[in-house]
Coordinates of C-alpha atoms in Angstrom, one line a residue:
Chain F
M541 CA 0.0 0.0 -0.1
F542 CA 1.5 3.2 -1.0
V543 CA 1.9 4.8 2.8
P544 CA 3.2 8.5 2.2
L545 CA 6.8 9.3 3.2
K546 CA 6.2 12.9 4.7
G547 CA 6.8 12.7 8.5
A548 CA 8.9 10.3 8.1
W549 CA 12.6 9.5 8.8
A550 CA 16.2 8.5 6.4
L551 CA 19.3 7.8 7.5
I552 CA 21.6 8.2 5.1
F553 CA 25.7 7.1 4.8
G554 CA 27.5 8.8 2.9
V555 CA 25.2 11.7 2.3
S556 CA 27.4 14.3 1.2
S557 CA 27.4 13.5 -2.7
G558 CA 26.3 11.8 -5.3
M559 CA 24.3 9.2 -5.2
G560 CA 23.7 9.7 -1.0
L561 CA 23.0 13.7 -1.5
E562 CA 20.4 13.2 -4.3
A563 CA 18.3 10.6 -2.7
A564 CA 18.6 12.6 0.6
R565 CA 17.3 16.0 -1.2
A566 CA 14.7 13.3 -3.2
L567 CA 13.4 11.8 0.1
A568 CA 13.5 15.6 1.9
E569 CA 11.3 16.9 -1.0
A570 CA 8.8 14.2 0.2
G571 CA 8.8 15.3 3.4
C572 CA 10.9 12.8 5.0
G573 CA 13.8 14.3 7.5
I574 CA 17.0 13.5 6.8
I575 CA 19.6 12.3 9.2
G576 CA 23.4 12.2 7.2
V577 CA 26.1 10.9 8.3
H578 CA 29.4 11.6 5.5
F579 CA 33.2 10.9 6.4
D580 CA 34.8 14.7 4.8
L581 CA 37.9 17.3 5.4
A582 CA 37.0 20.3 6.9
E583 CA 36.4 21.6 2.8
G584 CA 34.1 18.8 2.6
R585 CA 32.6 18.9 5.9
Q586 CA 31.7 22.9 5.1
E587 CA 29.7 21.6 1.4
A588 CA 28.3 19.3 3.5
E589 CA 26.7 22.1 6.1
Q590 CA 25.4 24.1 2.8
H591 CA 23.8 20.5 1.7
A592 CA 21.8 19.8 5.2
G593 CA 20.7 24.0 5.2
E594 CA 19.5 23.4 1.6
L595 CA 17.6 20.8 2.6
G596 CA 16.1 22.2 5.9
D597 CA 14.8 24.9 3.6
L598 CA 12.4 21.9 1.6
G599 CA 10.5 22.3 5.4
V600 CA 12.0 18.8 7.0
A601 CA 14.7 18.2 9.5
A602 CA 18.0 17.6 8.2
H603 CA 20.7 16.7 10.6
F604 CA 24.4 16.1 9.2
F605 CA 27.7 14.1 11.0
N606 CA 30.6 13.9 9.8
R607 CA 32.1 10.4 11.2
N608 CA 33.2 7.8 9.4
I609 CA 30.7 5.2 9.8
A610 CA 33.1 1.7 9.7
S611 CA 33.8 2.7 13.2
K612 CA 32.0 1.5 16.5
Q613 CA 32.8 4.2 18.4
A614 CA 30.5 6.0 15.8
R615 CA 27.9 3.9 16.2
A616 CA 27.5 3.4 19.6
E617 CA 27.2 7.4 19.5
L618 CA 25.0 7.6 16.8
V619 CA 21.9 5.5 17.3
P620 CA 21.0 6.8 20.3
V621 CA 21.0 9.9 18.5
I622 CA 19.2 8.5 15.9
R623 CA 16.2 7.5 18.4
E624 CA 15.8 10.6 20.4
L625 CA 15.4 12.7 16.7
T626 CA 13.1 10.0 15.4
A627 CA 11.7 9.9 19.1
G628 CA 11.8 6.7 19.1
A629 CA 9.7 5.9 15.9
G630 CA 12.3 4.5 13.7
L631 CA 13.4 5.0 10.5
R632 CA 11.5 4.3 7.2
V633 CA 14.7 4.2 5.0
V634 CA 17.7 3.5 5.3
V635 CA 20.3 4.2 2.1
H636 CA 24.4 2.7 2.7
S637 CA 26.0 5.0 -0.5
V638 CA 30.0 4.4 1.3
A639 CA 32.5 5.2 -1.1
Y640 CA 35.7 4.9 0.8
G641 CA 38.2 2.3 -0.5
T642 CA 42.0 1.5 -2.2
L643 CA 41.2 1.5 -5.8
T644 CA 44.4 -1.2 -7.1
S645 CA 44.7 -4.4 -9.1
L646 CA 45.2 -7.6 -6.4
L647 CA 48.9 -8.4 -8.2
P648 CA 51.8 -6.1 -8.9
S649 CA 51.8 -4.7 -12.1
P650 CA 53.9 -6.6 -15.3
D651 CA 56.6 -3.6 -15.2
G652 CA 56.9 -3.4 -11.4
R653 CA 55.5 0.3 -10.7
E654 CA 51.8 -0.8 -9.2
P655 CA 53.1 -3.1 -6.2
G656 CA 49.7 -5.1 -5.7
T657 CA 47.0 -4.8 -3.2
T658 CA 47.8 -5.7 1.0
A659 CA 45.7 -7.2 3.6
K660 CA 45.1 -3.7 5.4
Q661 CA 43.4 -2.0 1.9
L662 CA 41.4 -5.5 1.5
A663 CA 40.0 -5.5 5.2
M664 CA 39.8 -2.0 5.3
T665 CA 38.1 -1.8 1.8
V666 CA 35.6 -4.8 2.4
D667 CA 34.9 -3.5 5.6
V668 CA 34.1 0.0 5.0
M669 CA 31.7 -0.1 1.8
G670 CA 31.0 -3.9 2.8
H671 CA 30.5 -5.3 6.2
S672 CA 29.2 -2.2 7.6
L673 CA 25.7 -2.5 7.1
V674 CA 24.9 -5.6 8.9
Y675 CA 26.3 -3.6 11.9
W676 CA 24.8 -1.0 11.8
T677 CA 21.4 -2.7 10.7
Q678 CA 22.8 -5.4 14.4
D679 CA 22.6 -2.2 16.2
L680 CA 19.2 -0.3 14.3
L681 CA 18.0 -3.3 15.3
E682 CA 18.2 -3.5 18.9
A683 CA 17.4 -0.9 18.8
D684 CA 14.5 -0.8 17.4
L685 CA 14.8 1.9 14.9
L686 CA 13.8 -1.0 12.2
P687 CA 9.7 -0.9 12.4
R688 CA 7.7 -2.6 9.6
G689 CA 7.6 -1.3 6.3
A690 CA 11.6 -0.2 6.5
N691 CA 13.1 0.1 3.7
I692 CA 17.2 -1.2 3.4
F693 CA 19.2 0.0 0.3
A694 CA 22.9 -0.8 -0.5
M695 CA 24.2 0.8 -3.5
T696 CA 26.4 -1.6 -5.0
S697 CA 27.9 -1.8 -8.8
T698 CA 28.8 -3.7 -11.9
G699 CA 32.1 -4.3 -10.2
G700 CA 30.2 -6.9 -7.8
T701 CA 29.6 -9.5 -10.1
R702 CA 32.0 -8.4 -13.0
V703 CA 36.0 -7.2 -13.7
L704 CA 36.8 -3.1 -13.9
P705 CA 40.3 -2.7 -13.8
N706 CA 42.2 -1.7 -10.0
Y707 CA 39.0 -2.3 -9.0
A708 CA 39.3 -5.4 -7.3
P709 CA 39.3 -4.3 -3.7
V710 CA 36.4 -2.7 -4.0
A711 CA 34.4 -4.9 -6.2
A712 CA 35.2 -7.7 -3.3
A713 CA 33.1 -4.8 -1.0
K714 CA 30.8 -5.0 -3.6
A715 CA 30.0 -9.0 -3.8
V716 CA 30.1 -9.0 -0.1
L717 CA 27.6 -6.1 -0.1
E718 CA 25.4 -8.1 -2.0
S719 CA 25.6 -11.3 -0.3
H720 CA 24.6 -9.3 3.1
V721 CA 21.4 -7.8 1.4
R722 CA 20.6 -11.2 0.9
H723 CA 21.2 -12.9 4.3
L724 CA 19.6 -9.2 5.8
A725 CA 16.5 -9.7 3.6
V726 CA 15.8 -13.2 5.0
E727 CA 16.3 -12.7 8.3
L728 CA 14.6 -9.0 8.1
A729 CA 11.4 -10.5 6.2
P730 CA 9.4 -11.9 9.2
R731 CA 10.1 -8.7 10.6
G732 CA 8.5 -7.1 7.9
V733 CA 11.0 -5.0 6.6
A734 CA 13.0 -4.8 2.7
V735 CA 16.8 -4.8 1.9
N736 CA 17.6 -4.4 -1.3
A737 CA 21.0 -3.5 -3.3
I738 CA 20.6 -0.8 -5.9
R739 CA 23.0 -1.3 -9.0
A740 CA 23.0 2.4 -10.8
G741 CA 24.4 2.6 -14.1
T742 CA 27.5 4.4 -14.8
T743 CA 27.1 8.2 -13.4
I744 CA 29.3 10.5 -13.3
T745 CA 30.0 11.0 -9.1
P746 CA 33.0 12.2 -7.2
A747 CA 33.5 8.4 -6.8
L748 CA 33.4 7.4 -10.1
R749 CA 36.2 9.9 -10.6
K750 CA 39.2 8.3 -9.0
I751 CA 38.6 5.2 -10.7
P752 CA 41.4 5.4 -12.9
G753 CA 40.2 5.2 -16.1
S754 CA 37.2 6.4 -15.5
D755 CA 37.5 8.6 -18.6
Q756 CA 36.9 5.6 -20.5
I757 CA 33.9 3.9 -19.1
I758 CA 32.1 7.3 -19.3
A759 CA 32.5 7.6 -23.0
Q760 CA 31.8 4.2 -23.1
C761 CA 28.9 3.9 -21.4
R762 CA 27.4 6.9 -22.6
E763 CA 27.8 5.4 -26.4
I764 CA 26.2 1.7 -25.5
N765 CA 23.4 2.9 -23.2
P766 CA 19.8 1.8 -24.3
G767 CA 18.6 4.5 -22.8
G768 CA 21.0 7.3 -24.3
R769 CA 22.5 8.5 -21.9
L770 CA 24.2 8.3 -18.3
T771 CA 23.2 7.2 -15.4
R772 CA 22.1 10.5 -13.2
P773 CA 21.6 9.9 -9.2
E774 CA 18.6 12.0 -10.1
D775 CA 17.8 8.5 -11.5
V776 CA 18.7 6.9 -8.3
A777 CA 17.3 8.6 -6.1
E778 CA 13.7 8.6 -7.6
A779 CA 13.7 4.5 -8.0
I780 CA 14.7 5.3 -3.7
V781 CA 12.0 7.0 -2.9
T782 CA 9.6 5.3 -4.9
L783 CA 10.5 1.5 -3.5
S784 CA 9.8 3.4 -0.2
S785 CA 6.5 5.0 -0.6
S786 CA 5.2 1.4 -0.2
D787 CA 5.3 0.1 3.6
S788 CA 4.9 -3.8 1.3
S789 CA 8.3 -5.8 2.6
W790 CA 8.0 -8.2 -0.3
L791 CA 10.1 -6.4 -2.6
T792 CA 13.6 -8.3 -1.0
G793 CA 16.3 -9.1 -1.2
N794 CA 17.2 -8.3 -5.1
V795 CA 19.4 -6.7 -6.9
I796 CA 17.7 -3.9 -9.0
G797 CA 19.8 -2.8 -11.9
V798 CA 19.1 1.0 -12.6
D799 CA 20.8 2.4 -15.3
G800 CA 18.6 2.6 -18.3
G801 CA 19.6 -1.2 -19.6
E802 CA 22.7 -0.8 -19.7
A803 CA 24.6 -3.9 -18.2
L804 CA 22.3 -6.0 -20.4
V805 CA 24.4 -4.6 -22.8
R806 CA 27.7 -3.9 -21.8
Chain A
M1015 CA 60.6 31.4 11.6
S1016 CA 60.1 27.8 11.6
D1017 CA 61.0 27.5 15.0
N1018 CA 58.8 29.5 16.6
Q1019 CA 56.0 28.4 15.0
A1020 CA 56.8 24.3 15.8
A1021 CA 57.2 25.4 19.2
A1022 CA 53.9 26.9 19.4
V1023 CA 52.3 23.8 18.5
D1024 CA 52.8 20.8 21.2
I1025 CA 54.1 17.7 20.0
D1026 CA 52.9 15.8 22.7
D1027 CA 49.1 16.9 22.3
I1028 CA 49.6 15.8 18.5
R1029 CA 51.0 12.1 19.8
A1030 CA 47.8 11.9 22.7
L1031 CA 45.5 13.1 19.5
I1032 CA 47.4 9.9 17.7
A1033 CA 47.3 7.6 20.0
E1034 CA 43.7 8.0 21.1
E1035 CA 42.9 7.5 17.4
I1036 CA 44.5 4.3 17.0
E1037 CA 44.1 3.1 19.8
L1038 CA 47.9 2.4 21.2
P1039 CA 50.0 3.8 24.3
V1040 CA 51.4 7.4 23.7
E1041 CA 55.0 5.8 24.4
E1042 CA 54.2 3.8 21.4
V1043 CA 54.0 7.3 19.5
T1044 CA 57.7 8.1 19.2
D1045 CA 58.4 11.2 17.1
E1046 CA 60.0 9.0 14.4
A1047 CA 57.5 6.0 14.5
D1048 CA 56.8 5.1 10.9
L1049 CA 53.7 5.7 10.7
A1050 CA 52.2 3.2 8.6
G1051 CA 54.6 0.8 9.1
D1052 CA 55.3 0.8 13.0
L1053 CA 52.0 1.4 14.2
E1054 CA 50.2 0.0 10.9
V1055 CA 48.2 3.5 10.6
D1056 CA 45.8 2.2 7.3
S1057 CA 44.2 5.5 4.5
L1058 CA 40.9 5.0 7.2
A1059 CA 43.3 6.0 10.2
A1060 CA 44.7 8.8 8.9
M1061 CA 41.8 10.2 7.5
E1062 CA 40.5 9.5 11.1
I1063 CA 43.6 11.6 12.4
A1064 CA 43.6 14.0 9.5
V1065 CA 39.7 14.7 11.0
Q1066 CA 40.5 15.5 14.3
L1067 CA 43.7 17.6 13.4
E1068 CA 42.0 20.6 11.6
K1069 CA 39.0 19.9 14.5
R1070 CA 41.8 20.8 17.4
Y1071 CA 44.1 23.2 15.5
R1072 CA 41.4 24.9 13.1
I1073 CA 43.3 24.3 9.3
K1074 CA 42.6 22.5 6.6
I1075 CA 44.3 19.4 5.1
D1076 CA 43.9 19.0 1.3
E1077 CA 43.2 15.0 1.4
E1078 CA 46.6 14.8 -0.8
E1079 CA 49.2 16.0 2.0
I1080 CA 47.8 12.8 4.2
S1081 CA 49.5 10.9 2.3
T1082 CA 52.8 12.6 3.3
F1083 CA 52.3 11.9 6.5
T1084 CA 54.8 9.5 7.8
S1085 CA 55.5 10.2 11.1
L1086 CA 54.4 12.1 14.2
S1087 CA 57.4 14.5 14.0
V1088 CA 56.1 15.3 9.8
I1089 CA 52.9 15.8 10.6
H1090 CA 54.0 18.4 13.8
R1091 CA 56.2 20.2 11.0
F1092 CA 53.3 20.0 9.0
I1093 CA 50.7 21.3 11.8
A1094 CA 53.1 24.2 12.8
A1095 CA 53.6 25.1 9.0
K1096 CA 49.6 25.5 9.2
V1097 CA 49.1 27.3 11.9
G1098 CA 52.2 29.8 11.0
T1099 CA 50.3 30.6 7.7
G1100 CA 46.3 30.2 8.9

């Protein structure tokens, strides 16, 4: 059943740019209060505070926190804050849109210039971009902040199943994230909470720009996308708002392509 | 001039800040300990340290500058210079 988002709350990880920010905008426009978490240096933090102000101008509450979402301490501090802000009602929407990891190959390059990945880089990337979804879900559930009808979305990419150069640690994290989405979906099904992964098509975001060779990826996808253009953060945000606007928990455990059909022809 | 600036920023304050972030006893954070090699500071921990340094000293740190943070003494000189010019 369609249930308006007005007056509900969304928790967004990675709210300061790209898809996280656009999801925050779209949810705020639908009347949803926003609790955003991001992790930025001073310049990014100032921009994030501006964005929080713009969301507030839409007439909803918007609270941003500059914290490392992978830190246990940050979870311990923020979960009670979320309970207080939502007055115990909990969250209607959770968006995991976290881009912080090492971009490298697994093995040294043939010319020896690139050393390949290290155990620490792999562990950190998979922890931040993958496992953090589980730890937050555990803590939110324990605090009774995931009521029936809640929707959890995790941003994955084609890297979850395909190979992109210098993307290996992040690809591993995406594969882990997709697996966690399936298991969380099954474990949360009796509680009426839906969990899905969103696989956006190639979208120009700060995170994409950091991938070596992103210019070629952008050019190629612009050429082949059946929809005739690249994916925009707004496309992803609209999908999140649409899927969140129902209290049904039956659409769960999926990897949902939001790409104009790009992955089908890539 | 740079010595005066360095003196204004107490290296032991930075030592304590780093030790707290990476959850190690302060005495292990020696002036010349290699942060990545000896103290296992990865890029995420370095980012945490940078965010705390920005807050403490009211400075701006660029992402590229974090990769130059190889030891406490290097960070101390970096902060002193930033505070001096800031």
